[in-house]
Tab-separated table of C-alpha atoms and ligand atoms in Angstrom:
chain	number	residue	atom	x	y	z
A	1	MET	CA	81.949	37.688	136.640
A	2	LYS	CA	79.235	36.879	133.266
A	3	GLU	CA	79.734	33.826	131.624
A	4	THR	CA	81.254	34.118	128.430
A	5	ASN	CA	82.199	30.925	126.743
A	6	SER	CA	80.311	29.820	124.021
A	7	TRP	CA	79.402	26.009	123.601
A	8	ASN	CA	79.292	24.508	119.211
A	9	PRO	CA	77.457	21.369	121.019
A	10	ASN	CA	79.193	19.716	117.271
A	11	GLU	CA	82.094	20.661	117.661
A	12	TYR	CA	82.380	19.926	121.746
A	13	SER	CA	81.381	15.991	120.731
A	14	LYS	CA	83.629	15.569	118.469
A	15	HIS	CA	86.599	16.713	119.817
A	16	THR	CA	86.172	16.122	123.926
A	17	ALA	CA	83.940	13.537	123.563
A	18	PHE	CA	86.313	12.423	126.629
A	19	VAL	CA	84.578	14.895	129.335
A	20	SER	CA	81.368	12.413	129.486
A	21	GLN	CA	83.519	9.528	128.463
A	22	LEU	CA	85.971	9.818	132.062
A	23	ALA	CA	83.065	10.848	134.062
A	24	MET	CA	81.450	7.056	134.694
A	25	PRO	CA	82.962	7.071	137.668
A	26	VAL	CA	81.372	11.201	139.200
A	27	VAL	CA	78.117	8.623	137.663
A	28	ASP	CA	79.301	5.445	139.688
A	29	LEU	CA	79.972	7.682	142.954
A	30	LEU	CA	76.480	9.501	142.675
A	31	ASP	CA	74.523	6.237	142.293
A	32	PRO	CA	71.144	6.594	140.591
A	33	LYS	CA	68.740	5.060	142.141
A	34	LYS	CA	65.608	3.818	140.702
A	35	GLY	CA	62.873	6.936	140.998
A	36	GLU	CA	64.759	9.020	142.370
A	37	LYS	CA	64.750	13.324	141.160
A	38	VAL	CA	68.157	13.749	140.286
A	39	LEU	CA	69.448	17.242	139.103
A	40	ASP	CA	72.295	17.323	136.324
A	41	LEU	CA	73.153	20.675	136.927
A	42	GLY	CA	75.462	22.033	133.477
A	43	CYS	CA	74.355	18.883	131.532
A	44	GLY	CA	75.168	19.822	127.711
A	45	ASP	CA	74.423	17.709	125.246
A	46	GLY	CA	72.541	15.548	127.640
A	47	THR	CA	75.288	12.246	127.761
A	48	LEU	CA	75.873	11.968	131.264
A	49	ALA	CA	71.285	12.801	132.182
A	50	LEU	CA	70.897	10.137	130.108
A	51	GLU	CA	73.376	7.403	131.753
A	52	ILE	CA	71.810	8.937	134.881
A	53	GLN	CA	67.737	8.744	132.932
A	54	SER	CA	68.682	5.568	131.875
A	55	LYS	CA	68.979	3.263	135.769
A	56	GLY	CA	65.714	4.324	136.357
A	57	ALA	CA	65.999	7.676	138.268
A	58	ASP	CA	64.140	11.594	137.069
A	59	VAL	CA	66.243	13.569	135.224
A	60	ILE	CA	66.215	17.332	134.367
A	61	GLY	CA	69.208	19.046	133.493
A	62	VAL	CA	69.980	22.928	132.986
A	63	ASP	CA	72.544	24.656	131.467
A	64	LEU	CA	73.843	27.753	130.869
A	65	SER	CA	73.178	27.006	127.298
A	66	LYS	CA	70.383	27.444	124.708
A	67	GLU	CA	72.597	25.285	121.833
A	68	MET	CA	73.242	22.454	124.508
A	69	VAL	CA	69.978	22.102	125.902
A	70	GLU	CA	68.680	22.068	122.601
A	71	VAL	CA	70.670	18.642	122.418
A	72	ALA	CA	70.243	17.416	126.087
A	73	LYS	CA	66.699	17.641	124.806
A	74	SER	CA	66.373	16.231	121.570
A	75	LYS	CA	68.125	12.941	123.480
A	76	GLY	CA	64.995	12.848	125.700
A	77	ILE	CA	65.461	14.753	128.495
A	78	LYS	CA	64.094	16.980	130.650
A	79	ALA	CA	66.039	20.055	129.857
A	80	PHE	CA	65.894	24.165	130.067
A	81	VAL	CA	68.198	27.177	130.257
A	82	ALA	CA	69.277	28.215	133.741
A	83	SER	CA	72.647	29.341	135.319
A	84	VAL	CA	74.227	27.409	138.440
A	85	THR	CA	74.132	30.666	140.035
A	86	ASN	CA	70.200	31.277	139.451
A	87	LEU	CA	68.188	28.190	140.655
A	88	PRO	CA	64.791	28.039	140.511
A	89	PHE	CA	64.434	25.075	142.937
A	90	GLU	CA	63.622	25.441	146.473
A	91	SER	CA	64.399	21.581	148.496
A	92	GLU	CA	63.421	19.588	145.180
A	93	PHE	CA	66.007	16.965	145.273
A	94	ASP	CA	67.779	13.787	146.151
A	95	ALA	CA	70.875	14.282	144.697
A	96	ILE	CA	72.192	16.783	142.158
A	97	PHE	CA	75.037	15.364	139.794
A	98	SER	CA	77.298	17.945	138.321
A	99	ASN	CA	80.555	17.382	135.843
A	100	ALA	CA	82.821	19.001	134.091
A	101	VAL	CA	81.017	22.512	134.981
A	102	LEU	CA	81.831	24.159	138.119
A	103	HIS	CA	84.631	25.089	137.007
A	104	TRP	CA	83.323	28.101	134.779
A	105	VAL	CA	81.892	29.224	137.680
A	106	LYS	CA	83.974	32.250	139.279
A	107	ASP	CA	81.707	32.996	142.674
A	108	ALA	CA	81.698	29.607	143.966
A	109	ASN	CA	79.561	30.472	147.337
A	110	LEU	CA	76.113	31.735	145.548
A	111	ALA	CA	76.957	28.326	143.266
A	112	VAL	CA	76.965	25.927	147.031
A	113	GLN	CA	74.328	28.221	147.921
A	114	ASN	CA	72.049	27.261	144.996
A	115	ILE	CA	72.803	24.140	145.331
A	116	ALA	CA	72.141	23.553	148.496
A	117	LYS	CA	68.315	25.395	148.369
A	118	SER	CA	68.131	23.271	145.660
A	119	LEU	CA	68.795	19.645	147.309
A	120	LYS	CA	65.818	17.599	149.878
A	121	GLY	CA	68.191	17.424	153.355
A	122	GLY	CA	69.830	14.270	153.349
A	123	GLY	CA	70.545	14.657	149.550
A	124	ARG	CA	73.205	13.804	148.130
A	125	PHE	CA	75.680	16.612	145.985
A	126	VAL	CA	78.461	14.400	143.618
A	127	ALA	CA	80.517	16.171	141.445
A	128	GLU	CA	84.058	16.485	139.442
A	129	PHE	CA	85.811	19.530	138.349
A	130	GLY	CA	88.674	21.220	137.802
A	131	GLY	CA	90.850	21.243	140.721
A	132	LYS	CA	93.916	23.368	142.132
A	133	GLY	CA	96.803	22.951	139.080
A	134	ASN	CA	94.388	22.217	136.561
A	135	MET	CA	95.650	22.410	133.332
A	136	GLN	CA	98.151	24.918	134.654
A	137	SER	CA	101.276	24.813	132.069
A	138	VAL	CA	98.381	25.893	130.036
A	139	VAL	CA	96.320	29.569	131.814
A	140	GLU	CA	100.776	29.753	132.242
A	141	ALA	CA	101.214	29.705	128.800
A	142	MET	CA	97.160	32.139	127.987
A	143	GLU	CA	98.266	34.103	130.655
A	144	GLU	CA	101.838	34.630	129.175
A	145	VAL	CA	100.523	35.666	125.425
A	146	PHE	CA	98.454	37.895	126.465
A	147	LYS	CA	101.736	39.287	127.997
A	148	MET	CA	103.534	39.282	125.416
A	149	HIS	CA	100.714	40.961	123.784
A	150	PRO	CA	99.083	44.332	125.424
A	151	GLU	CA	96.933	45.108	122.382
A	152	PHE	CA	95.051	42.288	123.027
A	153	GLY	CA	93.804	43.292	126.119
A	154	GLU	CA	93.569	41.719	129.523
A	155	PHE	CA	93.572	38.043	130.498
A	156	ASN	CA	91.015	37.459	132.298
A	157	ASN	CA	90.892	34.146	133.687
A	158	PRO	CA	87.812	32.129	133.700
A	159	TRP	CA	88.240	29.249	136.076
A	160	TYR	CA	88.106	28.742	139.446
A	161	PHE	CA	90.136	25.665	140.170
A	162	PRO	CA	89.578	25.230	144.506
A	163	SER	CA	92.299	22.928	146.785
A	164	VAL	CA	90.058	20.374	148.524
A	165	ASN	CA	90.063	22.154	152.002
A	166	GLU	CA	88.724	25.326	150.590
A	167	TYR	CA	86.137	23.729	148.540
A	168	LYS	CA	85.315	21.096	151.795
A	169	LYS	CA	85.339	23.945	153.449
A	170	LEU	CA	82.550	26.063	151.589
A	171	LEU	CA	80.195	22.920	151.551
A	172	GLU	CA	80.322	23.055	154.982
A	173	GLU	CA	79.731	26.297	155.535
A	174	PHE	CA	76.419	25.136	153.311
A	175	GLY	CA	75.661	22.747	155.663
A	176	PHE	CA	76.346	20.301	153.999
A	177	LYS	CA	78.769	16.940	155.320
A	178	VAL	CA	81.595	15.962	152.942
A	179	GLU	CA	81.687	12.056	152.952
A	180	TYR	CA	84.436	12.184	149.915
A	181	ILE	CA	87.143	14.586	148.925
A	182	GLU	CA	90.242	14.491	145.892
A	183	LEU	CA	92.464	15.970	144.710
A	184	ILE	CA	93.188	13.534	140.786
A	185	ASP	CA	95.662	13.696	138.703
A	186	ARG	CA	93.644	12.892	135.428
A	187	PRO	CA	96.565	13.082	132.397
A	188	THR	CA	94.058	13.924	129.275
A	189	PRO	CA	96.229	13.055	125.484
A	190	MET	CA	94.177	15.213	122.838
A	191	SER	CA	95.132	14.676	119.033
A	192	ILE	CA	95.849	19.273	119.053
A	193	LEU	CA	95.812	21.675	121.352
A	194	ALA	CA	94.571	24.635	119.069
A	195	LYS	CA	91.211	22.124	119.082
A	196	TRP	CA	91.104	23.135	123.061
A	197	LEU	CA	91.877	26.464	122.434
A	198	ASP	CA	88.892	26.424	120.266
A	199	ILE	CA	86.499	25.151	121.950
A	200	PHE	CA	88.373	26.367	125.376
A	201	ALA	CA	89.807	29.669	125.133
A	202	ASN	CA	87.084	31.462	122.996
A	203	GLY	CA	85.066	33.397	125.600
A	204	ILE	CA	88.701	34.514	127.346
A	205	CYS	CA	89.768	35.312	123.000
A	206	GLN	CA	86.307	36.887	122.662
A	207	ASN	CA	88.033	40.914	122.112
A	208	LEU	CA	89.860	39.143	119.624
A	209	THR	CA	89.966	39.693	116.477
A	210	ASN	CA	89.955	35.918	114.060
A	211	LYS	CA	94.287	36.602	113.301
A	212	GLN	CA	94.993	37.853	116.771
A	213	PHE	CA	93.945	34.264	117.627
A	214	GLU	CA	95.848	31.994	115.473
A	215	VAL	CA	98.457	33.910	116.908
A	216	PHE	CA	97.591	33.686	120.699
A	217	LYS	CA	96.622	29.373	119.133
A	218	GLN	CA	100.315	29.115	117.734
A	219	GLU	CA	102.063	30.623	120.432
A	220	VAL	CA	100.225	29.031	123.663
A	221	GLU	CA	101.307	25.514	121.220
A	222	GLU	CA	104.806	26.906	121.311
A	223	ILE	CA	105.415	28.239	124.959
A	224	ALA	CA	103.137	24.483	125.794
A	225	LYS	CA	104.956	22.783	124.125
A	226	SER	CA	108.643	21.936	126.465
A	227	LYS	CA	105.956	20.572	129.702
A	228	ILE	CA	102.562	18.842	127.645
A	229	TYR	CA	103.332	17.860	124.858
A	230	SER	CA	106.765	15.130	123.481
A	231	ASN	CA	106.361	11.713	121.099
A	232	ARG	CA	102.908	10.560	122.809
A	233	GLY	CA	101.480	13.379	121.116
A	234	TRP	CA	99.617	15.967	123.718
A	235	ILE	CA	98.419	14.889	127.321
A	236	LEU	CA	97.008	17.662	129.602
A	237	ASP	CA	98.278	18.727	133.022
A	238	TYR	CA	94.342	18.179	133.489
A	239	VAL	CA	93.369	17.520	137.647
A	240	ARG	CA	90.053	17.110	139.148
A	241	LEU	CA	88.172	17.728	142.164
A	242	ARG	CA	85.715	15.096	143.118
A	243	VAL	CA	83.181	15.082	145.447
A	244	ARG	CA	80.431	13.398	147.718
A	245	ALA	CA	78.444	15.469	150.282
A	246	THR	CA	75.447	15.480	151.696
A	247	LYS	CA	73.020	18.281	153.321
A	248	LEU	CA	72.425	18.118	156.712
B	301	SAM	C1	82.486	21.345	129.433
B	301	SAM	S1	80.330	20.891	129.188
B	301	SAM	C2	80.419	19.698	129.924
B	301	SAM	C3	78.957	19.220	129.816
B	301	SAM	C4	78.351	18.013	130.660
B	301	SAM	N1	78.030	17.993	131.948
B	301	SAM	C5	79.622	16.292	130.804
B	301	SAM	O1	79.876	16.588	131.262
B	301	SAM	O2	80.048	16.353	129.322
B	301	SAM	C6	80.224	22.270	130.607
B	301	SAM	C7	79.204	23.291	130.615
B	301	SAM	O3	78.266	23.887	131.695
B	301	SAM	C8	77.371	24.683	130.738
B	301	SAM	N2	78.739	25.845	132.371
B	301	SAM	C9	78.533	26.999	131.787
B	301	SAM	N3	78.383	27.633	133.513
B	301	SAM	C10	77.289	27.906	133.671
B	301	SAM	C11	75.993	27.794	134.935
B	301	SAM	N4	76.341	29.208	135.275
B	301	SAM	N5	75.377	27.562	134.360
B	301	SAM	C12	74.902	26.620	134.026
B	301	SAM	N6	75.666	25.428	133.224
B	301	SAM	C13	76.805	26.007	132.774
B	301	SAM	C14	78.276	25.110	130.078
B	301	SAM	O4	77.324	25.582	129.060
B	301	SAM	C15	78.453	23.579	129.393
B	301	SAM	O5	77.875	23.114	128.543
């Protein structure tokens, strides 16, 4: 499936800085060492690549978004445009790191195949992304709104949110030993749900007119409200799959 979401680095860093801020435990799990060659898969604006580089590792970032790659480069990261499903590397990296990316890649087999191919033998893969049940309230609300509006077309869910067993099996099929894998509930405050939809659902709504997109956002908010809105504001039902595995 073609990757359709589009990424605006300014909007992304203004409204969803929590994505990289909450990922520090994943950088700790990677435990980058001085001189190691590390690939940041889906590096986005380079915030985490910079953190890994500050530990002395030699970091390369790749991302599907040209705009994100430009921002990462401006921060001093060696970065270029490439997809997780088509990486030009062969046994090159001591470690591959990825945060908040792999749920955007529906062809998980191809992603893991490319990750395995790019790592040196004994190299490690450390990642976090959406796991089973992630944002379920919002995904269900989006589906419902599409059903209520046949003129919006078909709802194409762009996400892959695997369970622990499913992802462990997949990694093992491609020659990994899984040392740690866990689903983590991470309720995440968000000031305005519509902003989240602007950033993360623009691909889903790419065929909608501006007016339809406004209706979509308003109705998704109305439906999701009973589940994830309270006097504390919006608390999004994020569930992350965190993993560390070694290529045998
Ligand atoms: C939520 S952002 C996360 C960025 C960064 N890793 C962070 O934690 O801040 C998701 C990123 O995944 C990238 N992405 C989505 N699909 C991709 C693919 N198939 N290959 C490479 N990057 C992809 C997007 O362009 C975007 O920059």
